[in-house]
Short mmCIF file of C-alpha atoms in Angstrom, two decimals:
data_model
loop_
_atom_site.label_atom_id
_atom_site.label_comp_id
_atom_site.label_asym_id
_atom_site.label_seq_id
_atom_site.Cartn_x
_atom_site.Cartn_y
_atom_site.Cartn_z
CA UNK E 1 165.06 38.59 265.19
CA UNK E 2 165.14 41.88 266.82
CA UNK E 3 161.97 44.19 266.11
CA UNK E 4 163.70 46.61 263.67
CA UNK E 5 164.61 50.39 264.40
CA UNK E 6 162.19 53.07 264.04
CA UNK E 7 163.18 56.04 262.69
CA UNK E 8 162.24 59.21 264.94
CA UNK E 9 159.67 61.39 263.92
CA UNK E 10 159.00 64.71 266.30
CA UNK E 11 155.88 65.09 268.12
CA UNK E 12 153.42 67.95 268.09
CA UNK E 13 152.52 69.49 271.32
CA UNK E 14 149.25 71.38 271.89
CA UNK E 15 148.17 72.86 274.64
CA UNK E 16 144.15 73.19 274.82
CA UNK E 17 143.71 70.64 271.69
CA UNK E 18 139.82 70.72 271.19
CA UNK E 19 138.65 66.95 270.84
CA UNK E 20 138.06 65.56 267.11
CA UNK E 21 134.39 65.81 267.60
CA UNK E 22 134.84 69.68 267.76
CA UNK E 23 137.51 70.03 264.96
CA UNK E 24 135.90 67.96 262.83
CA UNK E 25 132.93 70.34 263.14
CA UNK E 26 134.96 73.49 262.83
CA UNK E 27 135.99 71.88 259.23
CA UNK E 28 132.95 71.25 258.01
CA UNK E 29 132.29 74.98 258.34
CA UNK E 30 135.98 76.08 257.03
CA UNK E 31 135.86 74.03 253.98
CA UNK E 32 134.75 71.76 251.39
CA UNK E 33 136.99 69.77 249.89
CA UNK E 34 140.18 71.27 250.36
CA UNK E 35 143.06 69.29 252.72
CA UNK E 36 142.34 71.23 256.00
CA UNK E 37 138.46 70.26 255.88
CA UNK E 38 139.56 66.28 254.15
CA UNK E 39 138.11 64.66 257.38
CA UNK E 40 135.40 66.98 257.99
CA UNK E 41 134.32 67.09 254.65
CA UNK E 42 134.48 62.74 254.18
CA UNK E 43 132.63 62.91 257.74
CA UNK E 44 129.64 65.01 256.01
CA UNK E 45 129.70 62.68 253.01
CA UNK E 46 129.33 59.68 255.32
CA UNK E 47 132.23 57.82 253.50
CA UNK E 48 134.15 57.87 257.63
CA UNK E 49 132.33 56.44 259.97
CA UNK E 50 134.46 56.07 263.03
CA UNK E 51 138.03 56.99 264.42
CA UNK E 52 140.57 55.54 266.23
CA UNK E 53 141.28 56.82 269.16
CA UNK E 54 138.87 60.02 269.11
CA UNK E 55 140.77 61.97 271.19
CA UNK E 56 143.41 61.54 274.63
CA UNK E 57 146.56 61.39 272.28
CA UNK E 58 149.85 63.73 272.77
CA UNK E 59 148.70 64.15 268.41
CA UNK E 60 145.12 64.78 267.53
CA UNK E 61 144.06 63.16 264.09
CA UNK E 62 143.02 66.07 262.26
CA UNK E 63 146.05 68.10 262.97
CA UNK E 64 147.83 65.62 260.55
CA UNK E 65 146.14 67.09 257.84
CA UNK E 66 146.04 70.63 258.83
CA UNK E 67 148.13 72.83 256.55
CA UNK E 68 148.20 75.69 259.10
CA UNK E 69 149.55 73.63 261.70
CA UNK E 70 153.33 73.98 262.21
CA UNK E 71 156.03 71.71 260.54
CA UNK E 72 152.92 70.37 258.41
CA UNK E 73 154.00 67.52 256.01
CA UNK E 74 152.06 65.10 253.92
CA UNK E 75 150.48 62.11 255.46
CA UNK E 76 150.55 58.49 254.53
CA UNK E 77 147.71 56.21 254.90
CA UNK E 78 147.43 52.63 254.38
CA UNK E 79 144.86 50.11 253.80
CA UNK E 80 145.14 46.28 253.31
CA UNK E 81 143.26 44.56 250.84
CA UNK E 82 143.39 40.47 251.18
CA UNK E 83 143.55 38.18 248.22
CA UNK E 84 141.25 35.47 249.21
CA UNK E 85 139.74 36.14 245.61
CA UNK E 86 141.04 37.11 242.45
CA UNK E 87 139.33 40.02 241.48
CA UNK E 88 138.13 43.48 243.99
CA UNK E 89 134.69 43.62 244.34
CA UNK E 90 131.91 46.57 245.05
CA UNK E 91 132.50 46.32 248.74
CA UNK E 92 136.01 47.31 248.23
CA UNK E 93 135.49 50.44 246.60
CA UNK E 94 134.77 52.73 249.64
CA UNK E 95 138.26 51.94 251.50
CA UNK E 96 139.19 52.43 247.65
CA UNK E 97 137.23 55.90 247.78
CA UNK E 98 138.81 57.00 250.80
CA UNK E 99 142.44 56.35 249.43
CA UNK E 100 142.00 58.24 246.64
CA UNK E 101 140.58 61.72 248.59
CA UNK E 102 143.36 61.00 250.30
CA UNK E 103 145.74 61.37 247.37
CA UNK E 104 143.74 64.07 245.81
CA UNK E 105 144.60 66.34 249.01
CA UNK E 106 148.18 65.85 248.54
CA UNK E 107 148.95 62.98 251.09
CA UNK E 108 150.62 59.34 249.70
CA UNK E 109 148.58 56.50 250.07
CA UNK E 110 149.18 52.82 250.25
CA UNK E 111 147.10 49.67 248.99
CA UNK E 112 148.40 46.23 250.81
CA UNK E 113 147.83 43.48 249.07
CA UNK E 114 147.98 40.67 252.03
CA UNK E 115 149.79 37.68 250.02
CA UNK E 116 150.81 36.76 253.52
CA UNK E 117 147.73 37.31 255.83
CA UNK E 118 145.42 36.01 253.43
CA UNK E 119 146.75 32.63 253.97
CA UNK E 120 145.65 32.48 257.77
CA UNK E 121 142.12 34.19 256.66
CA UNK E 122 140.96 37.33 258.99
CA UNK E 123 137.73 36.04 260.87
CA UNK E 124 136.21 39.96 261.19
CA UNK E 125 132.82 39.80 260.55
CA UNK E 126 132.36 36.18 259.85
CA UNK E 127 130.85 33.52 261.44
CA UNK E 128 132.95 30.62 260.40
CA UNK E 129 136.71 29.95 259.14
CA UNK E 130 137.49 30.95 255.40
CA UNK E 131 138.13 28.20 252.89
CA UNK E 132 141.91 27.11 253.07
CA UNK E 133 143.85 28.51 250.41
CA UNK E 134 147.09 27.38 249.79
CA UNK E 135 150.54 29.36 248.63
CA UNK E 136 150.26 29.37 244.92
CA UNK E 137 146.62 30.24 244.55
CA UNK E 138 146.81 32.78 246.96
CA UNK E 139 149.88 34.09 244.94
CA UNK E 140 148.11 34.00 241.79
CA UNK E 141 145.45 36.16 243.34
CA UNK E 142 147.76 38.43 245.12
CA UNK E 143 149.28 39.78 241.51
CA UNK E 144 145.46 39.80 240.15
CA UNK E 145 144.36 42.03 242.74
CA UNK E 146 147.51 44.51 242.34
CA UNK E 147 146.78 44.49 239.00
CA UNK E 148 143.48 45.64 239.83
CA UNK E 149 144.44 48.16 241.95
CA UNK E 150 146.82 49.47 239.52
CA UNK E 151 144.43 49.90 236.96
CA UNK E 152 141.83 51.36 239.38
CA UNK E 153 144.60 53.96 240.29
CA UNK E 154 145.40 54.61 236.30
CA UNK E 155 142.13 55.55 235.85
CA UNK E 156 141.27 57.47 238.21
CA UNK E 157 144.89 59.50 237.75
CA UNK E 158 143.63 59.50 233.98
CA UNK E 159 139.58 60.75 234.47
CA UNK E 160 139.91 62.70 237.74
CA UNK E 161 142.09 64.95 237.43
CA UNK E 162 140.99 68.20 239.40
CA UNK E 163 143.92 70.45 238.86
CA UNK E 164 145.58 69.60 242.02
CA UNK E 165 148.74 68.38 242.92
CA UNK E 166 147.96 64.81 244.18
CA UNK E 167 149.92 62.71 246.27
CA UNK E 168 151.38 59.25 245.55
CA UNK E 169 149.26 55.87 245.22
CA UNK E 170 151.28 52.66 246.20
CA UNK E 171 150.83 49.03 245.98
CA UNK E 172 152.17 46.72 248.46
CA UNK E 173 152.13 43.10 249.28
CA UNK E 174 152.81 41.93 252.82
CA UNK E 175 154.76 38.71 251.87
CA UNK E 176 157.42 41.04 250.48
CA UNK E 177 158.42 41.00 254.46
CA UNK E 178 157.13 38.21 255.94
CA UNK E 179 158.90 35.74 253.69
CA UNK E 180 162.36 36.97 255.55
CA UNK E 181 160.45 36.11 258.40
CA UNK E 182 161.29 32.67 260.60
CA UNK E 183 158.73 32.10 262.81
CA UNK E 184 160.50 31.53 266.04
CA UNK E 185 162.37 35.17 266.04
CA UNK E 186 159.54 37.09 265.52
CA UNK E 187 157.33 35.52 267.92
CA UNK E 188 160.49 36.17 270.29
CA UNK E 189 160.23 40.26 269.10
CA UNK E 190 157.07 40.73 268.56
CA UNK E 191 154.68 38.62 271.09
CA UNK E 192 155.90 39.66 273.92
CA UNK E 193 154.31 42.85 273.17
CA UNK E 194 150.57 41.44 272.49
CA UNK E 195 148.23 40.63 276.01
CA UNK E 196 146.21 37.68 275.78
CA UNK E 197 143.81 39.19 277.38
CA UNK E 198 143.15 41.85 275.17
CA UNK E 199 143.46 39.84 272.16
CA UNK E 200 140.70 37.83 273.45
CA UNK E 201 138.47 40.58 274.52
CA UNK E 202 137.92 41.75 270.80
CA UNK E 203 134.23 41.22 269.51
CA UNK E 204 135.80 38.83 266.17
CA UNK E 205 137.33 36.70 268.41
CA UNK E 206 134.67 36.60 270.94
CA UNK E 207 131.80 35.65 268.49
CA UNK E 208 133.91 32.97 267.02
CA UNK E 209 134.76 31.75 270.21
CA UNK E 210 131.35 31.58 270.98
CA UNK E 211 130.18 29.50 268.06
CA UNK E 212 129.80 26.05 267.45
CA UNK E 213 133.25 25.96 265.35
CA UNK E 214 135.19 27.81 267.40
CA UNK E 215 138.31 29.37 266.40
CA UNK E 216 141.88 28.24 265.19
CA UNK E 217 144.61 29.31 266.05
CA UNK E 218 145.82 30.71 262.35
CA UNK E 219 142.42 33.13 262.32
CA UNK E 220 143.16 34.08 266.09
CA UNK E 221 147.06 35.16 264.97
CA UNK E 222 145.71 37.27 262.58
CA UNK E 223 145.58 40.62 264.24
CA UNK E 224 148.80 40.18 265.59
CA UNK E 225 150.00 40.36 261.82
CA UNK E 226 147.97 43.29 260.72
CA UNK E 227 149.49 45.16 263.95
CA UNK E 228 152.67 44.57 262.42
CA UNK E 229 151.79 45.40 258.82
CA UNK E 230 151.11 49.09 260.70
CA UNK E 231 154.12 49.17 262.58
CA UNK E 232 156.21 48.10 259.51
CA UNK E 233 154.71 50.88 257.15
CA UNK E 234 155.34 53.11 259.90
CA UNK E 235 158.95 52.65 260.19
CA UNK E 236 159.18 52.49 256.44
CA UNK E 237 156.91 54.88 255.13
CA UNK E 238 155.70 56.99 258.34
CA UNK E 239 152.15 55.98 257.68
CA UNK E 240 150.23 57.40 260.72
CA UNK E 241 146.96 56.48 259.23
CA UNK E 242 145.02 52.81 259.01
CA UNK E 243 141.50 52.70 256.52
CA UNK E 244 139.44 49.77 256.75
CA UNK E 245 135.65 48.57 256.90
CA UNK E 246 134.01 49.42 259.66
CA UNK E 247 134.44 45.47 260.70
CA UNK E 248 138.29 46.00 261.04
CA UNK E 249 138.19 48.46 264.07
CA UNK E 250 140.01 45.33 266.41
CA UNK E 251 142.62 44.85 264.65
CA UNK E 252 143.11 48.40 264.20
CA UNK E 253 143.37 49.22 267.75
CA UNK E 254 145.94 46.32 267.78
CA UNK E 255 148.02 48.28 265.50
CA UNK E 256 147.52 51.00 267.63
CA UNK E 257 148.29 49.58 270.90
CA UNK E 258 151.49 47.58 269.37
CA UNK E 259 152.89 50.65 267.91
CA UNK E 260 152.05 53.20 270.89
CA UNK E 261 153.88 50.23 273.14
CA UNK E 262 156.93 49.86 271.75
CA UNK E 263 157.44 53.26 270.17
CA UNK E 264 155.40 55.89 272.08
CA UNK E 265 154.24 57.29 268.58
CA UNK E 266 150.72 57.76 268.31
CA UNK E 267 148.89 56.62 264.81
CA UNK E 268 145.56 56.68 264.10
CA UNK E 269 142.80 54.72 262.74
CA UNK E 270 139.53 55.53 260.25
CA UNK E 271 136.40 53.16 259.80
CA UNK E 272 134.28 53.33 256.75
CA UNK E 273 131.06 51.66 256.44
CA UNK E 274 130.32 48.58 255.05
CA UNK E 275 127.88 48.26 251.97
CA UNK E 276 124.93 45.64 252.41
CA UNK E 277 122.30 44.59 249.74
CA UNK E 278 118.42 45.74 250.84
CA UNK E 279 118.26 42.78 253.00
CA UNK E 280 121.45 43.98 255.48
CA UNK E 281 124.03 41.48 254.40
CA UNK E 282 127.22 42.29 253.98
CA UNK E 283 128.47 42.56 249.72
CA UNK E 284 131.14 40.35 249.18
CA UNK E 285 132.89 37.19 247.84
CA UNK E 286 131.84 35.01 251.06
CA UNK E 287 128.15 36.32 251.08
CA UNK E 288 127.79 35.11 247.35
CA UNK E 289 126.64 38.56 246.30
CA UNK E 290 129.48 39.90 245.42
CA UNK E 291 129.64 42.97 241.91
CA UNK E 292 133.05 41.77 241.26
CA UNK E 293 135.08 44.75 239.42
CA UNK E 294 137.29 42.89 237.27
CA UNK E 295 135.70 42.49 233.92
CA UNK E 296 136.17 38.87 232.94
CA UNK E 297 133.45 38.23 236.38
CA UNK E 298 131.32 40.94 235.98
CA UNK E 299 131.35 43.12 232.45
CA UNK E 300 130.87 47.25 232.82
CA UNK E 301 127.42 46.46 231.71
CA UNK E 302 126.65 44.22 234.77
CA UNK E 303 128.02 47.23 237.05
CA UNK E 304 126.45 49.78 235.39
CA UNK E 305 122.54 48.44 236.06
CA UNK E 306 123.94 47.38 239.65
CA UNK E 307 123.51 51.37 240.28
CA UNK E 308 120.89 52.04 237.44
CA UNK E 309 118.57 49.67 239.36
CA UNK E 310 119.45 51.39 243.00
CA UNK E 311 116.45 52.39 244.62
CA UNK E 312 115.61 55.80 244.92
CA UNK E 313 116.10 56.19 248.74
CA UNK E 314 119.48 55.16 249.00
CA UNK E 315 121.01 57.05 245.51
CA UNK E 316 121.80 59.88 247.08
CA UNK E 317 123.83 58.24 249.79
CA UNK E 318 125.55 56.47 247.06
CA UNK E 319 126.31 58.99 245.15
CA UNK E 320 128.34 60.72 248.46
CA UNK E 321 130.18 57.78 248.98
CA UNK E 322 130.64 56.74 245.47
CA UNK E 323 131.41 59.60 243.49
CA UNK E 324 133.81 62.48 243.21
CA UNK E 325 131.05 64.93 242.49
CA UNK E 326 131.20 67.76 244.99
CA UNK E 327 128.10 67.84 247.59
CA UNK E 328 126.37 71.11 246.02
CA UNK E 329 126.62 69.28 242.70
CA UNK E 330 124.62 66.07 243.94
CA UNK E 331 122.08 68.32 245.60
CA UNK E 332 121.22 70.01 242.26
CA UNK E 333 120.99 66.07 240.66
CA UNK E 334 118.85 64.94 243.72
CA UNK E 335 116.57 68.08 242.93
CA UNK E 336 116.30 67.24 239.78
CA UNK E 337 115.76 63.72 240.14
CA UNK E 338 113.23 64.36 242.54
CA UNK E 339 111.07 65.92 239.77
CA UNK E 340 111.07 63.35 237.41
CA UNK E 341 112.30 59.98 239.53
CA UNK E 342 110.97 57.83 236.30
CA UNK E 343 114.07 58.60 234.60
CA UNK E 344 116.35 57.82 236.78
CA UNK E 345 118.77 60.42 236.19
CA UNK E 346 120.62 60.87 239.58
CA UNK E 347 120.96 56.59 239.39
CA UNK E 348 122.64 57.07 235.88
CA UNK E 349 124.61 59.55 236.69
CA UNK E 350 125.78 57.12 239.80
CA UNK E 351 126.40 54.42 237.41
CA UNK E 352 128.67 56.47 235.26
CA UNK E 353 130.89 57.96 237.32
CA UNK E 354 131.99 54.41 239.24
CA UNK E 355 131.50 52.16 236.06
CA UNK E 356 134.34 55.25 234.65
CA UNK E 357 136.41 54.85 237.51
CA UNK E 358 136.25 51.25 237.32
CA UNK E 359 136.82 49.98 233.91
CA UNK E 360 137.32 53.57 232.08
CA UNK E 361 135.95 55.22 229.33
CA UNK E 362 135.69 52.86 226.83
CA UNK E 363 133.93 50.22 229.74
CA UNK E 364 131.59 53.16 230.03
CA UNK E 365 130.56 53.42 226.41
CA UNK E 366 130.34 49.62 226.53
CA UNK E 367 128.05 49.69 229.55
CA UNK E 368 125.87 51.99 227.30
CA UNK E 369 125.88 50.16 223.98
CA UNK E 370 125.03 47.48 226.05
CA UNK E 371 122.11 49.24 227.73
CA UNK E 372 120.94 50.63 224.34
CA UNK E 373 120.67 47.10 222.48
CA UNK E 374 119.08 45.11 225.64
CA UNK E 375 116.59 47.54 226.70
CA UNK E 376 115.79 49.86 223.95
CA UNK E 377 116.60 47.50 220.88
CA UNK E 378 118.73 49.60 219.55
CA UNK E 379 119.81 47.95 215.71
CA UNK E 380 122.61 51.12 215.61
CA UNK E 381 123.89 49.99 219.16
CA UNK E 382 123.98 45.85 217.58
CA UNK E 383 125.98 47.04 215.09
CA UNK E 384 128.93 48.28 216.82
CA UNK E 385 128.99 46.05 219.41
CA UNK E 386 132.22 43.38 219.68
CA UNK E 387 132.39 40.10 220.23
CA UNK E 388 132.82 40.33 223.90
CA UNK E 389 130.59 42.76 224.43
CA UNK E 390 128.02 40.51 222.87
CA UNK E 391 128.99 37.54 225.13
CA UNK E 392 129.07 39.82 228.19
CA UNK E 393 125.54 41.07 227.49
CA UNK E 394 123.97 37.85 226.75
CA UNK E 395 126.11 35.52 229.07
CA UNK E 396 123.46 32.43 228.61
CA UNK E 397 123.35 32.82 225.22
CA UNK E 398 124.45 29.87 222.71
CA UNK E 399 127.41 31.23 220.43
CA UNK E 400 127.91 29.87 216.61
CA UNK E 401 130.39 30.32 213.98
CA UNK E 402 128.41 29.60 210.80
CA UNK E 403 129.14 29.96 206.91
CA UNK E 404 126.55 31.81 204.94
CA UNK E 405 126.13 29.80 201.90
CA UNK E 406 123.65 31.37 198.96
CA UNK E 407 120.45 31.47 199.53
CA UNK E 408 120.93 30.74 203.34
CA UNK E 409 117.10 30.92 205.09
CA UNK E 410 115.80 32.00 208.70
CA UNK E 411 114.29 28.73 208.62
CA UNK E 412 118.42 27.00 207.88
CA UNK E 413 119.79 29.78 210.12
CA UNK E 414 117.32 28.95 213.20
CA UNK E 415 118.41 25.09 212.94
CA UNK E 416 122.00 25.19 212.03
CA UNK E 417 122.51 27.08 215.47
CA UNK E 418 120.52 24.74 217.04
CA UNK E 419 117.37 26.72 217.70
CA UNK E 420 114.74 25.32 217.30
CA UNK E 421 113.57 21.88 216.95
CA UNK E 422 112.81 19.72 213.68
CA UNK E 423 110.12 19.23 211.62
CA UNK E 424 106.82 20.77 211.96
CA UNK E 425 107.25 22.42 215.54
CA UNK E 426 110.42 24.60 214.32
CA UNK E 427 108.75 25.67 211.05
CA UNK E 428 105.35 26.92 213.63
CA UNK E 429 107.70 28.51 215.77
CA UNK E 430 108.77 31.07 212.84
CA UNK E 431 105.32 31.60 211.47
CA UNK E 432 104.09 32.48 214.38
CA UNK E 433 106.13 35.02 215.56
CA UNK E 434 108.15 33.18 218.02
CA UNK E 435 111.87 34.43 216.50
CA UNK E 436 113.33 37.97 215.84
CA UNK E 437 116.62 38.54 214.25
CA UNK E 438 117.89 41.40 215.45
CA UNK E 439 114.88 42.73 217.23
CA UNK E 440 112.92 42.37 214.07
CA UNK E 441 110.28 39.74 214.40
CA UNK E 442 111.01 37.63 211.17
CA UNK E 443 107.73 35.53 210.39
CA UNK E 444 108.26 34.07 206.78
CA UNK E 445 110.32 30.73 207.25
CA UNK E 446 111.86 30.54 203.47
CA UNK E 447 112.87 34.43 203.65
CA UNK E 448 116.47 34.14 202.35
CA UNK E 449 119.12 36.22 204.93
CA UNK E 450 120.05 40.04 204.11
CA UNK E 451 123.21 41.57 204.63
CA UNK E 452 122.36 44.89 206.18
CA UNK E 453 119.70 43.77 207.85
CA UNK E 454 119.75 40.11 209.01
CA UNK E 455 123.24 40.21 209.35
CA UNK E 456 124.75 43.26 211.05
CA UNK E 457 127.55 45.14 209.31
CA UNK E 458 130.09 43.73 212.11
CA UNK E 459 129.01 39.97 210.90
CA UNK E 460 126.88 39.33 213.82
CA UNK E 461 123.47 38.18 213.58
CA UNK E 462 121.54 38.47 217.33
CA UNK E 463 118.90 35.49 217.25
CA UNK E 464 116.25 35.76 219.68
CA UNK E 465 113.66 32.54 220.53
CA UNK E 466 110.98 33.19 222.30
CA UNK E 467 111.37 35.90 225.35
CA UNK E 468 114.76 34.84 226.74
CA UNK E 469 116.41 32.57 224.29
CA UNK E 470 119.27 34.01 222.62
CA UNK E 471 121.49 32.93 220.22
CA UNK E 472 124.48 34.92 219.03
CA UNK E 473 125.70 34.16 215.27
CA UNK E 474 129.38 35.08 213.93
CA UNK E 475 129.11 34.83 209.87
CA UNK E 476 132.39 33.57 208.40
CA UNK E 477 133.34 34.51 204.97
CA UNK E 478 131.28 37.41 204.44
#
């Protein structure tokens, strides 16, 4: 196989090109939000953390996105997104972030799904070799995760909107080329171009080495295939422009150094930071912390408190890197907050604006009816609350479908779903005051069930035993 053509794209001279340090400072004065400040301005929000190369290239980075500049076009940026689980998590959502201020400032972005890369399992940031997944689950996670992506893009297209024309949002799975692929013709085109040496000297590689389990030779290939993913959405889709965690800088600069070597193009690379828990680790599927962001793992409740809870001296970084809200905006709810912390306004407001992104509207008002019956027994909140949402809130809780015959009891009610014990101990436990329906302590053992108030008007009873015992009731034939 012969490494495919590029198509030519003309180069940008500049004589006296101040280095990205100083134009990235010049932005932050010149503007806010608007494309010609876009790095500047993610640079003061702390969502970019490093680029790729800084400066020493024919092209400086932030003249891409300069609409002054001459023969000024729209950019497009890529970042790759592996399916080694089926759902996105939290510590996706920056790279996530940064795609979509991308779009908002007119340029086209790209989200690769890496049904092919995630089979070899990039060691960046880990200590040992990912769990072996084979073809189909790795397929079966691949179309999860674009659906995920999809959805995140629908809503934010839907919720965002800020009067601007936006650019393009694209999914993209690398097995779409890599399946054409035989493996002796590209190694023939395309390693040839890759140095040992260099591949060797990146710090992934070298800490693996290092360890006790070493390194195979499927996680050591890996950067070669990211380089290409770059060089293959550059020939396609002129994307200039890799995102990543701040843990994918090697294999960046192998995109870099692949494409600059066989094409003499330079393209450019942007880091954003990685979010850790309060103990430094790393969020994510492997670290078994992981605030997954499809619902059926974690409900819109569950992400909600994950940012209601945040502690106060990291909310305002949070909501910079989490939010759209512009920076004079989340100075007036930091001022605000400051003055009366016990409400934790500026975390609420956090929580709303991702859970929205995330799951939508209606996950939003579901993360609040949810909030409203758990923590401030709300009966009003009970009673519109669905199935699902019921099951999402109290996950541990023991579901029954009963009948309610005439005359039906607490005392029936509490055993039927299994409750509380027989006999004598059960009948105690009800007298005194060891069950609530509802949030309504219920002490009388023979009191016979009200519609209305023992049973909520959407059939559901909510039967609480003890502190943390709950028991969720569906009345048939109502």
């Amino acid at each position: 196989m012969a490494a495919p053509m590029l198509r030519c794209f003309s180069r940008c001279w500049w004589s006296g090109t101040p280095g990205l340090s100083g134009v990235l400072a010049l932005g932050l004065r010149k503007a806010h939000s608007g494309a010609q400040g876009l790095l500047a301005a993610q640079k003061a929000r702390g969502l970019f953390k490093d680029f790729f190369p800084e400066r020493g290239t024919k092209l400086e980075l932030p003249q891409l996105f300069d609409r002054s500049a001459a023969g000024y076009s729209p950019q497009t940026i890529y970042c790759g997104f592996d399916p080694t689980g089926d759902s996105l998590h939290v510590g996706h959502l920056l790279a996530l972030l940064s795609l979509f201020h991308f779009q908002r400032a007119g340029h086209n972005v790209i989200a690769l799904v890496g049904g092919a890369t995630a089979r070899l399992g990039d060691p960046s940031g880990r200590t040992k070799e990912r769990e072996a997944l084979d073809a189909e689950r790795v397929g079966a996670n691949a179309r999860a995760l674009r659906l995920g992506l999809e959805a995140l893009a629908a809503n934010h297209q839907q919720l965002f909107t800020d009067g601007r024309t936006w650019g393009s949002f694209t999914v993209l799975d690398n097995s779409a080329w890599y399946q054409k692929q035989h493996l002796v013709d590209f190694l023939a085109a395309v390693g040839g171009h890759f140095r040992m040496g260099t591949l060797l000297s990146r710090l992934s590689v070298q800490t693996r080495l290092q360890s006790p389990e070493g390194m195979s030779l499927a996680e050591f290939f890996y950067q070669v295939l990211q380089a290409y993913d770059f060089y293959y959405l550059f020939q396609r889709y002129g994307c200039r422009v890799q995102l990543g965690g701040s843990d994918q800088l090697g294999n960046i600069m192998s995109g870099y150094e692949f494409i600059h070597k066989l094409t003499g193009e330079d393209v450019f690379g942007i880091t954003v930071p990685l979010i850790t828990n309060t103990t430094g680790a790393k969020l994510g599927k492997s670290a078994g912390n992981a605030v997954w962001l499809n619902r059926d793992k974690t409900s819109p409740f569950e992400l909600y408190q994950f940012f209601v809870r945040l502690q106060d001296d990291s909310v305002e970084r949070y909501l910079k890197l989490f939010t759209f809200l512009p920076l004079p905006e989340i100075d007036h709810i930091m001022q605000l907050h400051v003055k009366e912390p016990e409400k934790r306004s500026a975390q609420k407001r956090l929580a709303a604006e991702v859970t929205k992104l995330v799951h939508g509207r209606e996950g939003l008002d579901s993360a609040k009816r949810c909030t409203q019956a758990l923590y401030h027994s709300s009966i009003d909140a009970l009673e519109v609350m669905s199935d699902q949402e019921l099951k999402e809130l109290f996950k541990e809780a023991s579901f029954s479908e009963l009948v309610l015959d005439p005359g039906t009891s607490v005392l029936d009610t509490c055993r039927k779903a299994n409750a509380i014990p027989d006999g004598p101990r059960g009948y105690r436990m009800i007298t005194e005051g060891g069950v609530s329906i509802n949030h309504r302590q219920v002490t009388n053992p023979e009191c016979v069930l009200v519609v209305g108030q023992h049973i909520l008007k959407n059939g559901l009873s909510l039967l609480k035993i003890g502190k943390r015992n709950f028991y969720i009731i569906k009345w048939l034939q109502l």
